[in-house]
Short mmCIF file of C-alpha atoms in Angstrom, two decimals:
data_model
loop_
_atom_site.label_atom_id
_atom_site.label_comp_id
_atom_site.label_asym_id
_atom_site.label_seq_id
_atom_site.Cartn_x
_atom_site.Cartn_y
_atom_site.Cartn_z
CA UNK K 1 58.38 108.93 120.81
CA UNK K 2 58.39 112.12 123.54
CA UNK K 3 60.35 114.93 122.17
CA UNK K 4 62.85 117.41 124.63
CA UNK K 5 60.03 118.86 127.06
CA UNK K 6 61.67 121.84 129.73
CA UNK K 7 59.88 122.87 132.99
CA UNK K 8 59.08 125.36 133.54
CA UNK K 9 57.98 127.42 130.86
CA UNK K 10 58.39 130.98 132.90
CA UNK K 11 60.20 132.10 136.40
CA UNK K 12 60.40 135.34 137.99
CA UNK K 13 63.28 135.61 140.07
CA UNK K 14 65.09 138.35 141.91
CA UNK K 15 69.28 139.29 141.63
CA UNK K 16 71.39 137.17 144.29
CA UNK K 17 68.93 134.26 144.04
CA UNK K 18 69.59 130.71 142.44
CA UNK K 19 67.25 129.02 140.21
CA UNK K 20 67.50 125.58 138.49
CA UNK K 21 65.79 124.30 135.75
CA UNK K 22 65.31 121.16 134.19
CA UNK K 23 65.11 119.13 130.61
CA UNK K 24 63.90 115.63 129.70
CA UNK K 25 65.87 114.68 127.08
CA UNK K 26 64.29 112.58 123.84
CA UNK K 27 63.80 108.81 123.90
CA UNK K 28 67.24 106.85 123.17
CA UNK K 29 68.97 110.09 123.64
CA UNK K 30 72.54 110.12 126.30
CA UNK K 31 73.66 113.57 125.89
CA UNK K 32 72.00 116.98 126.41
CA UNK K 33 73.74 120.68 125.94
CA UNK K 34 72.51 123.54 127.18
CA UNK K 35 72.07 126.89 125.34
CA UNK K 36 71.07 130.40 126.74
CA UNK K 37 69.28 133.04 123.69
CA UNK K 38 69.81 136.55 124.90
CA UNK K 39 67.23 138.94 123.33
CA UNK K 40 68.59 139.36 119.64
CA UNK K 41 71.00 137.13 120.08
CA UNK K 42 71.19 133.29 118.42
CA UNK K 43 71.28 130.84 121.25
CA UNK K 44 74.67 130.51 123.46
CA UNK K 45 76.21 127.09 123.97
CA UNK K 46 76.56 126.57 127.69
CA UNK K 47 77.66 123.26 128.47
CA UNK K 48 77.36 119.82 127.19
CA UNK K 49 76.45 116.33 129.58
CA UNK K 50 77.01 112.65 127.93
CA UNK K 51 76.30 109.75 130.10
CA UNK K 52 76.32 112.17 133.06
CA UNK K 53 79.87 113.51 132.60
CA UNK K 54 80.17 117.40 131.38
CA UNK K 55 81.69 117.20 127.62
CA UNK K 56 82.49 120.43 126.50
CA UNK K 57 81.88 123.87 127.88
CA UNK K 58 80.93 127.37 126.46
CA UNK K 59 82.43 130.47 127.94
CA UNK K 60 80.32 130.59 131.30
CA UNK K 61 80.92 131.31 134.44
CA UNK K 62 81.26 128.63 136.83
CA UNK K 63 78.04 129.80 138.78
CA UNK K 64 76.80 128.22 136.01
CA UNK K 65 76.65 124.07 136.40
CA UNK K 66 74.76 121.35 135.29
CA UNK K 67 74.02 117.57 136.54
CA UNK K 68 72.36 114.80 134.24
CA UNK K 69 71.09 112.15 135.80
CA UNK K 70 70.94 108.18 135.09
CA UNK K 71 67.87 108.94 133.12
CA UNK K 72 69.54 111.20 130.95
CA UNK K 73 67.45 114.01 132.62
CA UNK K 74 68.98 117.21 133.23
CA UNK K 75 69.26 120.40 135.53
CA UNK K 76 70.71 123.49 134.60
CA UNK K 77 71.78 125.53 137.73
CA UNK K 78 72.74 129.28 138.09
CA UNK K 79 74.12 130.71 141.71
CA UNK K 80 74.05 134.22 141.95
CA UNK K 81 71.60 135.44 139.66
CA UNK K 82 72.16 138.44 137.57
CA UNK K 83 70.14 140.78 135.20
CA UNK K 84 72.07 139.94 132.35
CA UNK K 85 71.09 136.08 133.15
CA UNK K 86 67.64 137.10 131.77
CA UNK K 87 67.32 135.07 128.74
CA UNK K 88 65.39 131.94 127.20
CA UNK K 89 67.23 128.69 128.20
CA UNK K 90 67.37 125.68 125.76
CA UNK K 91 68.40 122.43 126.22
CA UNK K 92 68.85 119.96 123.50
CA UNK K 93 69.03 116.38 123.14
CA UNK K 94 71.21 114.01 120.84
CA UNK K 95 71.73 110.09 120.34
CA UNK K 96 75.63 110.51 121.34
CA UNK K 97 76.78 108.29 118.49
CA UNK K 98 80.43 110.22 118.74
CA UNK K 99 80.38 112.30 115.83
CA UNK K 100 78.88 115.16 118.07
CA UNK K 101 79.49 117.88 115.20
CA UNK K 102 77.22 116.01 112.73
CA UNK K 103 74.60 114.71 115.44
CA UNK K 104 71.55 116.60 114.85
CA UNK K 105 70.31 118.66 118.41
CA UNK K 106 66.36 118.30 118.83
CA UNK K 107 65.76 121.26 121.41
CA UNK K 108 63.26 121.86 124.10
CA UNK K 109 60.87 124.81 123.69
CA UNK K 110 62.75 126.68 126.44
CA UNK K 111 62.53 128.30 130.14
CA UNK K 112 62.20 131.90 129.82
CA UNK K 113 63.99 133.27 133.07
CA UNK K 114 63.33 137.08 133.98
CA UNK K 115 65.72 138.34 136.60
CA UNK K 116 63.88 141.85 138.47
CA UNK O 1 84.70 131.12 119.57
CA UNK O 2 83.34 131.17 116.18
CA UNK O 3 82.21 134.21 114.12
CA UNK O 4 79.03 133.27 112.31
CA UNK O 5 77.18 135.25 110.53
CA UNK O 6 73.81 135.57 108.92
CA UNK O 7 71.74 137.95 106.27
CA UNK O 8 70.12 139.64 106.05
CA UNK O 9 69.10 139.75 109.34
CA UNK O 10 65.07 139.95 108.70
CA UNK O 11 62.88 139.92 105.52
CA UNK O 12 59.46 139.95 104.07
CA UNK O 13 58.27 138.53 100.97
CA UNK O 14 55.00 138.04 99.25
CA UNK O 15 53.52 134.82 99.32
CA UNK O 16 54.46 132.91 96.38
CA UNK O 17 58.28 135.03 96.22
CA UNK O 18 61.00 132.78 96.39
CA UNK O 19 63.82 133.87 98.71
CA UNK O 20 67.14 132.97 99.88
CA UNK O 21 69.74 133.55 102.86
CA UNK O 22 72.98 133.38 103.72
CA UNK O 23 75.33 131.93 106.65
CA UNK O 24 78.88 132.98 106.54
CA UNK O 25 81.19 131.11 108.61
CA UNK O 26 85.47 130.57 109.23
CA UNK O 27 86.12 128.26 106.29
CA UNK O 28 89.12 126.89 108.48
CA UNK O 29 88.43 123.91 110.89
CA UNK O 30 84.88 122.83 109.12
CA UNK O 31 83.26 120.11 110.77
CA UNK O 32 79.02 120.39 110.00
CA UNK O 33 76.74 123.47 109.31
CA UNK O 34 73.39 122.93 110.69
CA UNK O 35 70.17 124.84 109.55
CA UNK O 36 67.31 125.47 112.03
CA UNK O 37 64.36 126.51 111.52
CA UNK O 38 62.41 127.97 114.42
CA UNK O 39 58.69 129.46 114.68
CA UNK O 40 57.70 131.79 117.72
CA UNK O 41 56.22 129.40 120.89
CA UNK O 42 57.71 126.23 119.56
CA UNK O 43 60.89 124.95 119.27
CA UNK O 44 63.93 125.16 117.06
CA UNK O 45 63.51 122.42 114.10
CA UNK O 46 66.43 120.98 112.80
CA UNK O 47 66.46 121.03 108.88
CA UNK O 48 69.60 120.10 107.71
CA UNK O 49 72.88 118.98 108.44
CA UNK O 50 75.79 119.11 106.00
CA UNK O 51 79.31 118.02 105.87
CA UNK O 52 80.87 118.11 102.24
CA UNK O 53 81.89 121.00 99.93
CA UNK O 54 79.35 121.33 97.30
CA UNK O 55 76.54 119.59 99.41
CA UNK O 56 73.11 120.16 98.11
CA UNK O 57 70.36 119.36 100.43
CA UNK O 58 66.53 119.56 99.36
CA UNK O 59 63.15 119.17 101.97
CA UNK O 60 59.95 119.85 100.21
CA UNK O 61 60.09 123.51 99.34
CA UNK O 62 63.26 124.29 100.87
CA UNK O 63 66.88 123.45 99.89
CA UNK O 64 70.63 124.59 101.25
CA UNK O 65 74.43 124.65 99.59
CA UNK O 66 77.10 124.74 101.16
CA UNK O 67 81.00 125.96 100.20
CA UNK O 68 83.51 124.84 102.95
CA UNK O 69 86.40 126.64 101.19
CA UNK O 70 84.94 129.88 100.72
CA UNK O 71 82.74 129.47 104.17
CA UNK O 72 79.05 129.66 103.33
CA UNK O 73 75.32 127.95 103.21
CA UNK O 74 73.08 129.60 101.33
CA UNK O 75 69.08 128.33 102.18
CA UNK O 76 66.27 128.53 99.82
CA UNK O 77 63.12 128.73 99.72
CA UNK O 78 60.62 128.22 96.75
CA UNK O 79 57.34 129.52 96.65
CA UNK O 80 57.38 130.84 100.10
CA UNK O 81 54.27 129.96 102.08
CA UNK O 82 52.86 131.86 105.37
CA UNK O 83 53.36 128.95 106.98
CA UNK O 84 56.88 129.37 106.27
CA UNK O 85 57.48 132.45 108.63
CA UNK O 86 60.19 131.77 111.12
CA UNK O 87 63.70 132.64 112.13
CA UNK O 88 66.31 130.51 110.16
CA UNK O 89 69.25 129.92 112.13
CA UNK O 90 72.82 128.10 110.66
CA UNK O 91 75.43 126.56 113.54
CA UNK O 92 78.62 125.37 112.56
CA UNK O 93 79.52 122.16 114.85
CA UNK O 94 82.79 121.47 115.45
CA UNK O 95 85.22 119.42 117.48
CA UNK O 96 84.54 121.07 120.48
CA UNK O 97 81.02 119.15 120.57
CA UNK O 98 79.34 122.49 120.38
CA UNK O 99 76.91 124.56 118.31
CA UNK O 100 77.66 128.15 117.43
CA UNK O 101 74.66 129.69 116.35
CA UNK O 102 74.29 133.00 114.03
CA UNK O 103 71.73 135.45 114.95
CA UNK O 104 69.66 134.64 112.14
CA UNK O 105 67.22 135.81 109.42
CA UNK O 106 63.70 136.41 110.62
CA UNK O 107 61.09 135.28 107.52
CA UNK O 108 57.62 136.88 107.27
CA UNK O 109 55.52 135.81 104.39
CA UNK O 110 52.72 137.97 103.90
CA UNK O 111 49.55 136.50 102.17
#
């Protein structure tokens, strides 16, 4: 069984620019969320895809957006990039059985995103 | 958006030293609190899920409670190894099919 892998691991990118990253979701799994961890911070719930529909969003902005793909695959997208975007980025994978609050999330190890 | 809460927010203990943590969260609108634990370079581990008041969940060395009405988890940990150092995080889930995540308590067992 392949766990959550994330690619990439690091990026470098400068303020204005747009960077997307992506997350293979576990075996069996339909429904990937998205979480950003701020320095200090516990990780941020961005946004949620099931059977590549958005299901639930944290408070974003919408230059932040997301596609998942047939595979169950996902990108994460930001427009516009700010400093305060520097952060690790999670995504997590569930099974999607409908009782979302009791599904346990089996996470990535994370895209660490510096914005110069 | 949820106010969790976790302490303290970092510890040390001698190896051996049992120790134990707490996640406060709104006791209104309970759904699940999950407990993650999560060691530097790897990824978050889920250890428990919980639903009921009064819950009691046990995995080797480490256990959890949980009070819906009065909104807390406490984890423990018995005879805390240095394999054991990591930052413990709790997440309430709710209906709104996300996680909210405390800060949470950063572990260091010294040998």
């Amino acid at each position: 069984e392949t766990g959550v892998t994330q690619s990439p691991t690091h990026l470098i990118k400068t303020r204005g620019q747009q960077v997307t990253l992506r997350c293979s979701s576990q075996s069996g799994h339909n429904t990937v969320s998205w979480y950003q961890q701020a320095l200090g911070q516990g990780p941020q719930f961005i946004f949620q895809y099931y059977r590549e529909e958005e299901n639930g969003r944290g408070n974003f902005p919408p230059r932040f957006s997301g596609l998942q793909f047939p595979n169950y695959s996902s990108e994460l997208n930001v427009n516009a990039l700010e400093l305060d975007d520097s952060a690790l980025y999670l995504c997590a994978s569930s099974s999607g059985q409908g009782r979302t609050y009791q599904e346990t999330q089996y996470f990535g190890p994370g895209t660490r995103l510096l914005v110069l | 958006i949820l106010n969790v809460e976790q302490s303290p927010q970092s510890l040390h203990v001698q190896e051996g030293d049992s120790t134990n943590f707490t996640c406060s969260f709104p006791s209104s609108n309970f759904y699940a609190l999950h407990w993650y634990r999560w060691e530097t370079a790897k990824s978050p581990e889920a250890l428990f899920v919980m639903t009921l008041n009064g819950d009691e969940k046990k995995k080797g060395r480490i256990s959890a409670t949980l009070n819906t009405k009065e909104g807390y988890s406490y984890l423990y940990i018995k005879g805390s190894q240095p394999e054991d150092s990591a930052t413990y995080l709790c997440a309430p889930g709710g209906s709104a099919r996300q996680l909210t995540f405390g800060s949470g308590t950063q572990l260091t067992v010294l040998p």
